[in-house]
mmCIF file of N, CA and C in Angstrom:
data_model
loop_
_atom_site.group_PDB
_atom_site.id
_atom_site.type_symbol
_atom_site.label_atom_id
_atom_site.label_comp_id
_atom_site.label_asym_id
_atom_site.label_seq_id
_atom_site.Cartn_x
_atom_site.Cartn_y
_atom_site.Cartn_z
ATOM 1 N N UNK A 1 -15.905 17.937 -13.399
ATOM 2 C CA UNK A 1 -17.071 17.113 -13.554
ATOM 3 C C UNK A 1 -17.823 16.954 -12.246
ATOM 4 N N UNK A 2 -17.006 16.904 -10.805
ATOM 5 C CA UNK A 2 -17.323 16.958 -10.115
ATOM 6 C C UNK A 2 -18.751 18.095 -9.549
ATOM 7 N N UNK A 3 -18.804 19.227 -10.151
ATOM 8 C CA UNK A 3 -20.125 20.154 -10.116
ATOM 9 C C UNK A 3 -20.928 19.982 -10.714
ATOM 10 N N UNK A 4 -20.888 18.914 -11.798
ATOM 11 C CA UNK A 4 -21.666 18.585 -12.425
ATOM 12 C C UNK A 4 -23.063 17.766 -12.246
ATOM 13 N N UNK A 5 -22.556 17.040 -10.951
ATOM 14 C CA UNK A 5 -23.256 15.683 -10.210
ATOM 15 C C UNK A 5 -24.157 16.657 -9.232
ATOM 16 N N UNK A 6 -25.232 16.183 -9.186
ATOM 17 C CA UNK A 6 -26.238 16.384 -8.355
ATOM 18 C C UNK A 6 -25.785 16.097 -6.962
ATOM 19 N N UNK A 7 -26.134 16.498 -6.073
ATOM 20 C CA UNK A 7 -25.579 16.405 -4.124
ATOM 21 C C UNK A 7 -26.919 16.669 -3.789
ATOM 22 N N UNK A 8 -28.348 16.663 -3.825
ATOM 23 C CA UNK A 8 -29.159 16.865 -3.265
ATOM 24 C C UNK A 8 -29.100 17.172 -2.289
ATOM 25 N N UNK A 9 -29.948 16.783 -1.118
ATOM 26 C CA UNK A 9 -29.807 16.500 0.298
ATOM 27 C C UNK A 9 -28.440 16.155 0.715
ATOM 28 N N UNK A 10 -27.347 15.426 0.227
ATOM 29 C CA UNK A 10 -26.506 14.537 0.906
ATOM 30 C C UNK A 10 -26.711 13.064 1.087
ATOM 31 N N UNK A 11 -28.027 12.543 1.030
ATOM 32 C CA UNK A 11 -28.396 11.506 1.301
ATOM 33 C C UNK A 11 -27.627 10.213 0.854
ATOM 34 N N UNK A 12 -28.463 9.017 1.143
ATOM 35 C CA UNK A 12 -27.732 7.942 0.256
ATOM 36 C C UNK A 12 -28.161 7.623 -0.855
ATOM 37 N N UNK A 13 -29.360 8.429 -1.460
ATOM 38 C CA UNK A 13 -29.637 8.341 -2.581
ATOM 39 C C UNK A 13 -29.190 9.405 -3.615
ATOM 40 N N UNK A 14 -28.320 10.044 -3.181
ATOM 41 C CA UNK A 14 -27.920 11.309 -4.354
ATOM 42 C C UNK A 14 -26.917 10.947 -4.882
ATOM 43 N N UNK A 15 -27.333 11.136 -6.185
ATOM 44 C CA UNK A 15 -26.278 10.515 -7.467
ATOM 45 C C UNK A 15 -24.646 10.513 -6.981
ATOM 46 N N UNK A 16 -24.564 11.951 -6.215
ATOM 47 C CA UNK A 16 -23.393 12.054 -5.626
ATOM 48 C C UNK A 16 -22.282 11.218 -4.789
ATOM 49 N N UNK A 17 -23.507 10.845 -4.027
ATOM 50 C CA UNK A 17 -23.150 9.256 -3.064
ATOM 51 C C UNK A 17 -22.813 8.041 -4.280
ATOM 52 N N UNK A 18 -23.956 8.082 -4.493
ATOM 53 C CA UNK A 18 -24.152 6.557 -4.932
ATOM 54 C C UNK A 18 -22.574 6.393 -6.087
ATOM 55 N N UNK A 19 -22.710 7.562 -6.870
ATOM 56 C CA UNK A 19 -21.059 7.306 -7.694
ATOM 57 C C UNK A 19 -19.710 7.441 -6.549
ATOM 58 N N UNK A 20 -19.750 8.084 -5.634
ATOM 59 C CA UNK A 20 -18.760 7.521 -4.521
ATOM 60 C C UNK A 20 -18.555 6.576 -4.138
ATOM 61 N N UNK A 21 -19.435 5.237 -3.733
ATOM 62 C CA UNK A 21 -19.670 4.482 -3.340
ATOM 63 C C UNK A 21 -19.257 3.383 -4.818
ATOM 64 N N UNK A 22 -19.444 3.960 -5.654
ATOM 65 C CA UNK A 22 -19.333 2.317 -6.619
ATOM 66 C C UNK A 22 -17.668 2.705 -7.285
ATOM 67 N N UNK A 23 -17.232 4.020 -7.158
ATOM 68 C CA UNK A 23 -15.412 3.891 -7.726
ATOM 69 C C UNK A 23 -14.781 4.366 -6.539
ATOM 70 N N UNK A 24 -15.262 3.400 -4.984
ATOM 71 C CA UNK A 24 -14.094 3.612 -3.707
ATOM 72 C C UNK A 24 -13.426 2.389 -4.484
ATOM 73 N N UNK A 25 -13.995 1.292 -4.843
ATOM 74 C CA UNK A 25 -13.147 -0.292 -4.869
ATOM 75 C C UNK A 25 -12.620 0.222 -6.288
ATOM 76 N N UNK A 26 -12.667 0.281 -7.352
ATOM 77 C CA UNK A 26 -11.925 0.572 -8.473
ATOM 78 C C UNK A 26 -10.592 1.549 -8.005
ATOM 79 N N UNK A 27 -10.798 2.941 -7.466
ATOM 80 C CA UNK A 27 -9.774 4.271 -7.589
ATOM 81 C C UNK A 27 -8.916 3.209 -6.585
ATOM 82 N N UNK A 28 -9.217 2.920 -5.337
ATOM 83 C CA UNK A 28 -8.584 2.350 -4.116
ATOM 84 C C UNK A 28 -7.510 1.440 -4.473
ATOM 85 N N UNK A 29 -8.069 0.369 -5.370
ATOM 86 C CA UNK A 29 -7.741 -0.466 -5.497
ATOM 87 C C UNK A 29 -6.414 -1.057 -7.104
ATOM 88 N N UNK A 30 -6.999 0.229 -7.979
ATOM 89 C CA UNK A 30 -6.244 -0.008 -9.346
ATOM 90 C C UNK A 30 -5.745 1.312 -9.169
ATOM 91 N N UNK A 31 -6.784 2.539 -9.622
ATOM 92 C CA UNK A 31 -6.402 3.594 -10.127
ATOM 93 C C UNK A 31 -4.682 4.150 -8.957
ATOM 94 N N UNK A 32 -5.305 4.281 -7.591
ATOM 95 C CA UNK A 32 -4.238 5.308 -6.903
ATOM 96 C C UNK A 32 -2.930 3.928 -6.964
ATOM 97 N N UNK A 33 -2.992 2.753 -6.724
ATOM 98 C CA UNK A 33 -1.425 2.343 -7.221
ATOM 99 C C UNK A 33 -0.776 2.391 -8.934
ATOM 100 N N UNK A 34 -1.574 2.689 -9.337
ATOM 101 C CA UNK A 34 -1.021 2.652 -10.804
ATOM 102 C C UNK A 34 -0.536 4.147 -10.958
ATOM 103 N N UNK A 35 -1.064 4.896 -9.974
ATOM 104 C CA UNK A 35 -0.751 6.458 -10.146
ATOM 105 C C UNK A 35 0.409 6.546 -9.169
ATOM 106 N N UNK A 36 0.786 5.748 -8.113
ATOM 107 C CA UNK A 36 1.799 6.039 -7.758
ATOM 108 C C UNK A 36 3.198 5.332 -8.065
ATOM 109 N N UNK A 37 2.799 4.033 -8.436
ATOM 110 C CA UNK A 37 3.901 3.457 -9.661
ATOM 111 C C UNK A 37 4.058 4.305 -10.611
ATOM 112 N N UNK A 38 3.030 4.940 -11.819
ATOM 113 C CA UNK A 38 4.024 5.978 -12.248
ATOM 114 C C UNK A 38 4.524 7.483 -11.465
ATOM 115 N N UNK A 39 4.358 7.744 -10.540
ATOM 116 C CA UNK A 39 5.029 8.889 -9.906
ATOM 117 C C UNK A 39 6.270 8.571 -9.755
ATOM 118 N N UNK A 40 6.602 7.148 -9.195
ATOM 119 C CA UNK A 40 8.260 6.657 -8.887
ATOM 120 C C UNK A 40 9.039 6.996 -10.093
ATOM 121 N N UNK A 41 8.676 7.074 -11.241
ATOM 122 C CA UNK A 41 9.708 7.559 -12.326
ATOM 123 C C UNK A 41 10.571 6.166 -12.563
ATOM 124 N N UNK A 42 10.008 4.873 -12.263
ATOM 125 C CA UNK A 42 10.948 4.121 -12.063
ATOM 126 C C UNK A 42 10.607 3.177 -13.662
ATOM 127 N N UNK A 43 11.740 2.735 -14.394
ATOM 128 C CA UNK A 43 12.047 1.994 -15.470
ATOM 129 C C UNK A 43 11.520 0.738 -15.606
ATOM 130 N N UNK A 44 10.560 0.496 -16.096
ATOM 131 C CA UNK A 44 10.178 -1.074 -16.361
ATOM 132 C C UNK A 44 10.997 -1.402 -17.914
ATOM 133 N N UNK A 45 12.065 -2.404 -18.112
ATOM 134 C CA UNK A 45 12.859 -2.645 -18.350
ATOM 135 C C UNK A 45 11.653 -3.666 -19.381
ATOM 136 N N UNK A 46 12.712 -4.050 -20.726
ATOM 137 C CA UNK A 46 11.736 -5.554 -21.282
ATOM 138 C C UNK A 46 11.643 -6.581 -20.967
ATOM 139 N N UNK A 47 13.091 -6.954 -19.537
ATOM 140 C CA UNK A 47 13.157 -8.247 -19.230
ATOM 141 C C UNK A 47 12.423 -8.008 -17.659
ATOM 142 N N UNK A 48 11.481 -7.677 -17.432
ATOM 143 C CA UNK A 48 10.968 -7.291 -16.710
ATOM 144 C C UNK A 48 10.366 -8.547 -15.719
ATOM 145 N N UNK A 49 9.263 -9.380 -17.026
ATOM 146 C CA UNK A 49 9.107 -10.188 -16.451
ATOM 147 C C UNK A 49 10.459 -11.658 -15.704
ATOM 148 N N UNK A 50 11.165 -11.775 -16.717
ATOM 149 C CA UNK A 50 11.997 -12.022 -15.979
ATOM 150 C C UNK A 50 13.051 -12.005 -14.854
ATOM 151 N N UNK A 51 13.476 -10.814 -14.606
ATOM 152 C CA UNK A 51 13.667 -10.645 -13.384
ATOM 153 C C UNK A 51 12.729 -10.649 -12.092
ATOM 154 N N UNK A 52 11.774 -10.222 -12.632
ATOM 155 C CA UNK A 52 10.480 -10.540 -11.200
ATOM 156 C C UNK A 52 10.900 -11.900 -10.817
ATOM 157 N N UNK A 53 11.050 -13.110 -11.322
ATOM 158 C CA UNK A 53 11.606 -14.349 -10.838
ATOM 159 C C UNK A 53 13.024 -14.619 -10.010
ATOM 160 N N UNK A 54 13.959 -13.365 -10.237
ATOM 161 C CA UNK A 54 15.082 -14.137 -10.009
ATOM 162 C C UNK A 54 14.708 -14.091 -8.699
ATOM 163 N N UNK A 55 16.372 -14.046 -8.041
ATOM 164 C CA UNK A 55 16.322 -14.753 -6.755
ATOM 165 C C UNK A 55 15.782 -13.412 -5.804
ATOM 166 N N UNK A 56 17.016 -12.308 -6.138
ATOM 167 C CA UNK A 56 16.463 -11.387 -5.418
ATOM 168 C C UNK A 56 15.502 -10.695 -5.612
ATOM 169 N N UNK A 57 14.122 -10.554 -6.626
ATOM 170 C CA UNK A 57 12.763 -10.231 -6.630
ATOM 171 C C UNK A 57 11.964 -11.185 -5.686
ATOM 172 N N UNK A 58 12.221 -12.183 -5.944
ATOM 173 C CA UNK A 58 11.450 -13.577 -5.335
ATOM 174 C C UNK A 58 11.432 -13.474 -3.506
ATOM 175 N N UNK A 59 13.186 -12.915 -3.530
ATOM 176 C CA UNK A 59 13.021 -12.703 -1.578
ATOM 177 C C UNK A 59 12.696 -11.516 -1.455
ATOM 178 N N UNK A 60 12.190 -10.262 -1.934
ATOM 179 C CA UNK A 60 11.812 -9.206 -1.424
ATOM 180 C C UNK A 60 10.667 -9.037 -1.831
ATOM 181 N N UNK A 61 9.935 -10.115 -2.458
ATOM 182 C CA UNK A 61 8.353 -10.119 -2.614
ATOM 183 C C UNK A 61 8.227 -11.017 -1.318
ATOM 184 N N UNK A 62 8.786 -11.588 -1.179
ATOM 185 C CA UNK A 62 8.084 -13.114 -0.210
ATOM 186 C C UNK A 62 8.586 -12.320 1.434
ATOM 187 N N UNK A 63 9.293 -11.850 1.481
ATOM 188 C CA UNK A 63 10.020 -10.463 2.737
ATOM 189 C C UNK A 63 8.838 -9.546 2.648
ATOM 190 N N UNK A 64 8.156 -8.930 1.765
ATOM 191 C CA UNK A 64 7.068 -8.229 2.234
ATOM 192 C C UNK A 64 5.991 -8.179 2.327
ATOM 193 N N UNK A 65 5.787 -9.523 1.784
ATOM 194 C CA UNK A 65 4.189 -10.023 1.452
ATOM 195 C C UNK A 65 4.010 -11.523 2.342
ATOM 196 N N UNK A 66 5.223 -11.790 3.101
ATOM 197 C CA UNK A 66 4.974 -12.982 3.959
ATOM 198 C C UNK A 66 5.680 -12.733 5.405
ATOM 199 N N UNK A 67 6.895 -12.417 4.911
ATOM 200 C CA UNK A 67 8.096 -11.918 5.969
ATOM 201 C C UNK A 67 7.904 -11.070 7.234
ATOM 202 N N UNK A 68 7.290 -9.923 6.857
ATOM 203 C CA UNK A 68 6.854 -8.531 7.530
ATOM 204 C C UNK A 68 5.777 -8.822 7.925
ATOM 205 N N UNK A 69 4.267 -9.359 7.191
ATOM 206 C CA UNK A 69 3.451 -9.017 8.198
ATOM 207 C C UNK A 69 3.114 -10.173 9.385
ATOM 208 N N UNK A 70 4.353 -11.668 8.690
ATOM 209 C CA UNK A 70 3.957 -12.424 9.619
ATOM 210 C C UNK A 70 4.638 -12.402 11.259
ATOM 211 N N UNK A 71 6.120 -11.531 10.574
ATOM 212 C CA UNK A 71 7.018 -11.072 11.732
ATOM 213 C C UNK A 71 5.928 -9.579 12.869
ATOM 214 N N UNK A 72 5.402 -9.174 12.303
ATOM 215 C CA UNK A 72 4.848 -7.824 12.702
ATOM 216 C C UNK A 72 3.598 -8.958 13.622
ATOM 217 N N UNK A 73 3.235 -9.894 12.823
ATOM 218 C CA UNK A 73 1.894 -10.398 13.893
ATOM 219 C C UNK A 73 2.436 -11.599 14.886
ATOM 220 N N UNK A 74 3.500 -12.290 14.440
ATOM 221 C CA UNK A 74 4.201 -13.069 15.790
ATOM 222 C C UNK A 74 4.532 -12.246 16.963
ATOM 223 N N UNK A 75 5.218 -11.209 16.245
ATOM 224 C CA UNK A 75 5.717 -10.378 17.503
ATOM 225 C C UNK A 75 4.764 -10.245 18.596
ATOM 226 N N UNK A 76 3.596 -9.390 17.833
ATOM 227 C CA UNK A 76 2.603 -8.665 18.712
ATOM 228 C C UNK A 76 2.044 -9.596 19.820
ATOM 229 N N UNK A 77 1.535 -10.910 18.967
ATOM 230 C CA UNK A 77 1.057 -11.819 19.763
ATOM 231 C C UNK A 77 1.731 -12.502 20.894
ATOM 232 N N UNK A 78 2.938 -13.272 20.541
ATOM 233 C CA UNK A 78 3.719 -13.199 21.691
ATOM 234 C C UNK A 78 4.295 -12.067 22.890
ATOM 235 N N UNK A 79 4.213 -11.233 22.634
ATOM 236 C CA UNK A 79 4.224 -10.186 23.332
ATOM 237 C C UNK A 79 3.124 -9.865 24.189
ATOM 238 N N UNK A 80 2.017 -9.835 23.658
ATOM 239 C CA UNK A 80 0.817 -10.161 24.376
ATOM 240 C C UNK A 80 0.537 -11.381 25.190
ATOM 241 N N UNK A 81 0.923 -12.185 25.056
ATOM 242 C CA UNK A 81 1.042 -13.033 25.517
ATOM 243 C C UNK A 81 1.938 -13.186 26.785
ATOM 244 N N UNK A 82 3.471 -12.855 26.553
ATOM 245 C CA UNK A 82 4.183 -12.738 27.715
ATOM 246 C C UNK A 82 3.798 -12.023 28.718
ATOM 247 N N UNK A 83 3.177 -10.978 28.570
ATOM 248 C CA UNK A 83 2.593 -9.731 28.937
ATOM 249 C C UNK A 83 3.349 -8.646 28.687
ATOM 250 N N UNK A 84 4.095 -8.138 27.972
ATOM 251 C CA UNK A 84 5.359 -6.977 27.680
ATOM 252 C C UNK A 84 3.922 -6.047 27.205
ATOM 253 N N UNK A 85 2.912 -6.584 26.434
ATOM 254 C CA UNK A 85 2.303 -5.378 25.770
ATOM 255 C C UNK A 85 0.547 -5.852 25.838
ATOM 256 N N UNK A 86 -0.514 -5.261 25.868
ATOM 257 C CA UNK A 86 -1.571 -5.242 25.940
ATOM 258 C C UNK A 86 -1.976 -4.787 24.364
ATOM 259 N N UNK A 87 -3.147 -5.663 23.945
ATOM 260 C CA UNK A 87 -3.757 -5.415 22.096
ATOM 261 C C UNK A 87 -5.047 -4.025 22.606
ATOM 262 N N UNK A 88 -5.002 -3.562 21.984
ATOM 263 C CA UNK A 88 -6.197 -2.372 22.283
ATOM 264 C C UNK A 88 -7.855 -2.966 22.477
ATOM 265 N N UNK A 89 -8.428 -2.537 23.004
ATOM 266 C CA UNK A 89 -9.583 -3.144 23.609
ATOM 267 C C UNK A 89 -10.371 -3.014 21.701
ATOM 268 N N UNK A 90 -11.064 -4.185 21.483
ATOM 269 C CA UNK A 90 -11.906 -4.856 20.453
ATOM 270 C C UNK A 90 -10.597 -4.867 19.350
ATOM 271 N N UNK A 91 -10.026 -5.222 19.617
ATOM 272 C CA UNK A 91 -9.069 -5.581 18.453
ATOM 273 C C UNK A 91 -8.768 -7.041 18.571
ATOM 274 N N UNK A 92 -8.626 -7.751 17.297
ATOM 275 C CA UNK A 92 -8.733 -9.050 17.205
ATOM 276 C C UNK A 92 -7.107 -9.906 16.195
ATOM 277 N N UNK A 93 -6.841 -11.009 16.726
ATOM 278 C CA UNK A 93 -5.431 -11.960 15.836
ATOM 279 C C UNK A 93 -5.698 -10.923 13.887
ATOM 280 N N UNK A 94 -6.943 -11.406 13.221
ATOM 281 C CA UNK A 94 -7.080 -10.852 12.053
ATOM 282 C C UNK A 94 -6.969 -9.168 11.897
ATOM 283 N N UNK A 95 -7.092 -8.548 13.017
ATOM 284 C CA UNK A 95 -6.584 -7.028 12.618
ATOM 285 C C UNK A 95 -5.206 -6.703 12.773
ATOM 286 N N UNK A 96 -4.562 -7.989 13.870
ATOM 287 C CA UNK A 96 -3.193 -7.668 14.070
ATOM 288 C C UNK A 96 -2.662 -7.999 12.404
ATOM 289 N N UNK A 97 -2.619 -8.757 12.024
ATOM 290 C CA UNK A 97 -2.272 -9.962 10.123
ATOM 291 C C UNK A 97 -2.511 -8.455 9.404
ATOM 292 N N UNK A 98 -3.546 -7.730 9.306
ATOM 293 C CA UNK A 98 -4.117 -6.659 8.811
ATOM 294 C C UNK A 98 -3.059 -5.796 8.553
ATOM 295 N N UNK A 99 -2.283 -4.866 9.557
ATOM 296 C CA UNK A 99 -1.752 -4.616 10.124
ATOM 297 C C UNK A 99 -0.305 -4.881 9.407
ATOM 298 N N UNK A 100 0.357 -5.842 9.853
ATOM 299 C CA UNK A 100 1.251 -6.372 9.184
ATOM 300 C C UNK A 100 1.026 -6.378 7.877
ATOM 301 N N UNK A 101 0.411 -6.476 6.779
ATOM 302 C CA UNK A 101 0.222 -6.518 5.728
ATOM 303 C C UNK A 101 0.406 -4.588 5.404
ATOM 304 N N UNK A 102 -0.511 -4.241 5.858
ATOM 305 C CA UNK A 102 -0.284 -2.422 5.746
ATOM 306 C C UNK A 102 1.685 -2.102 5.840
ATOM 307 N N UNK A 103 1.988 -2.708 6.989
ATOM 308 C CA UNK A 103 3.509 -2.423 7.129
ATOM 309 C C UNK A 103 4.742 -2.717 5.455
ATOM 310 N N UNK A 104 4.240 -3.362 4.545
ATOM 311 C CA UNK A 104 4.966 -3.893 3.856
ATOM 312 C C UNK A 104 4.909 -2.754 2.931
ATOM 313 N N UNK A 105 3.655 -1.762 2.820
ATOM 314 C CA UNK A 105 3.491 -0.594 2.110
ATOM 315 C C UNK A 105 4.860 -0.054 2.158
ATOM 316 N N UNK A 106 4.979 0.139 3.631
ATOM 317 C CA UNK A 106 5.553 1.384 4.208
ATOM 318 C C UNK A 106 7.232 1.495 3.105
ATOM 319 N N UNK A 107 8.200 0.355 3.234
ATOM 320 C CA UNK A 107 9.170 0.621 2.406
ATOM 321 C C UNK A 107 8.939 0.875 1.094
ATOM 322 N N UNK A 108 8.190 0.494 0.580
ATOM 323 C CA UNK A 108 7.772 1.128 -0.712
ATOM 324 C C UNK A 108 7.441 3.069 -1.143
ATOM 325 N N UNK A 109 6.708 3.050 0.046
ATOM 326 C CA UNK A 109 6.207 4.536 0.237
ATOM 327 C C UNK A 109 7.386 5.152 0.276
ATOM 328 N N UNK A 110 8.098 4.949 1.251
ATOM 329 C CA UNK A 110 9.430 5.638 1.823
ATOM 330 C C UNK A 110 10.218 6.085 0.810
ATOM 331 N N UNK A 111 10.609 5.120 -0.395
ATOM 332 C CA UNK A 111 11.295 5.545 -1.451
ATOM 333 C C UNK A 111 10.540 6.309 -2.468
ATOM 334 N N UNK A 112 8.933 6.529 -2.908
ATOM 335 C CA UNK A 112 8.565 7.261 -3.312
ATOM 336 C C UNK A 112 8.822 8.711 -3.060
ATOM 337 N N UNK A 113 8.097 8.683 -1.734
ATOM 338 C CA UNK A 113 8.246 10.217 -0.619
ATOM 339 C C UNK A 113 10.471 10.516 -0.901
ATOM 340 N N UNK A 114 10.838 9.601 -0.773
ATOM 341 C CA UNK A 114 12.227 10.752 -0.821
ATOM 342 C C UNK A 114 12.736 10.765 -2.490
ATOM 343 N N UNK A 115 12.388 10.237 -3.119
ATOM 344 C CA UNK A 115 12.040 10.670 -4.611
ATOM 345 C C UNK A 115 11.761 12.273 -5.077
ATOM 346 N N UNK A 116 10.394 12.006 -3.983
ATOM 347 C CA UNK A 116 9.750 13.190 -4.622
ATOM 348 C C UNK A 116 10.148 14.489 -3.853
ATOM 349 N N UNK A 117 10.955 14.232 -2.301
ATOM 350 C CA UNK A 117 11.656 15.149 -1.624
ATOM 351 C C UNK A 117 12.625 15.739 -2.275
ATOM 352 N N UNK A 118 13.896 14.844 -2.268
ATOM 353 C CA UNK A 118 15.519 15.407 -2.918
ATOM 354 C C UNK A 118 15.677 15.613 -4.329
ATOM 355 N N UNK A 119 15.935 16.386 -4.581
ATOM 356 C CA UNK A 119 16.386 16.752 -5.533
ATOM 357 C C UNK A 119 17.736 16.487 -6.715
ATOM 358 N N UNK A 120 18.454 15.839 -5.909
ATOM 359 C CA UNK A 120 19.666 15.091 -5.738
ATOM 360 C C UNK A 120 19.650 14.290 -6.790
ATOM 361 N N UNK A 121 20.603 14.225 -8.187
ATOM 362 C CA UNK A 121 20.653 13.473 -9.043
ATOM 363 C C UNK A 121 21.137 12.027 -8.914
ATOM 364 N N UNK A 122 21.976 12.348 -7.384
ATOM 365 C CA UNK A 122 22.838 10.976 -7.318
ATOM 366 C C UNK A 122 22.173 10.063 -6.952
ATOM 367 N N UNK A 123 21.258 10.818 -5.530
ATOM 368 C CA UNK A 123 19.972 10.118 -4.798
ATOM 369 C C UNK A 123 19.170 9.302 -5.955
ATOM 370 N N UNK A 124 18.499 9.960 -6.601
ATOM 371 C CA UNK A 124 17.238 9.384 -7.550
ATOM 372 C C UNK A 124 17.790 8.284 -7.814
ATOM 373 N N UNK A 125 19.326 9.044 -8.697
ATOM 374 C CA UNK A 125 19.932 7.298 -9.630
ATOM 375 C C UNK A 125 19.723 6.008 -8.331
ATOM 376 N N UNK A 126 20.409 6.551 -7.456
ATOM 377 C CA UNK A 126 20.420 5.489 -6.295
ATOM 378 C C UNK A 126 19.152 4.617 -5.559
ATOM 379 N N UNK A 127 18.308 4.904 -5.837
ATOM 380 C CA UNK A 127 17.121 4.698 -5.189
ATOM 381 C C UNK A 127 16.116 3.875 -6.326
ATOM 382 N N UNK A 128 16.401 4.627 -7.966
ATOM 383 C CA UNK A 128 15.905 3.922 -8.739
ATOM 384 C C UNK A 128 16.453 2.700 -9.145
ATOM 385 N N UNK A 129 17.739 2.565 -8.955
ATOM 386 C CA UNK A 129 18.727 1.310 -9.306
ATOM 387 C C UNK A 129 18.170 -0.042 -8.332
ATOM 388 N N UNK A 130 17.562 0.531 -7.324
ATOM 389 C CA UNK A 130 17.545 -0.873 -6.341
ATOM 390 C C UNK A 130 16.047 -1.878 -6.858
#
């Protein structure tokens, strides 16, 4: 479909743009995590919603969505502070938080990527169980 769309000039008025521009926040935002939740191959169970509550969903949501990026932005700052480390010139407290928030991806990713690496029946079971 993509050859289908007009590219005129390139401009910011070519249909081309302008539909880039209005499904970055939709694909970004819904489409590519829903596409990589199903790549994990991983089991949504019926008691699904219920376990999201127990104890151990509850600390490894609140560990990566509070835990990590607030540990990732104390650090930095105090550190900066002591002087051990210098923040990059125009970088600001809200890009460090930023930052930390990106980091909480990362264990998530990690078990995708060796998913989709090994081949290993024992691996998968192991990785999907957690």
């Amino acid at each position: 479909m993509a050859f289908a769309i007009p590219f005129r000039a390139g401009d910011a008025q070519a249909p081309s743009t302008r539909l880039q521009h209005r499904l970055h926040w939709p694909v970004t935002f819904i489409i590519l995590p829903l596409f990589a939740l199903a790549n994990t191959a991983l089991v949504i169970p019926s008691t699904f919603a219920d376990d999201l509550v127990s104890h151990n969903s509850l600390g490894i949501i609140l560990g990566l969505l509070l835990g990590k990026p607030l540990g990732i932005f104390l650090f930095a700052v105090v550190g900066s502070w002591l002087g051990w480390c210098t923040l990059p010139a125009n970088s600001r407290l809200p890009h460090l938080l930023g930052i930390g928030l990106l980091a909480g991806i990362g264990f998530t990713m990690s078990i995708f990527i060796t998913l989709l690496a090994f081949n290993n029946d024992m691996l998968s079971i192991a990785l999907r169980s957690r």
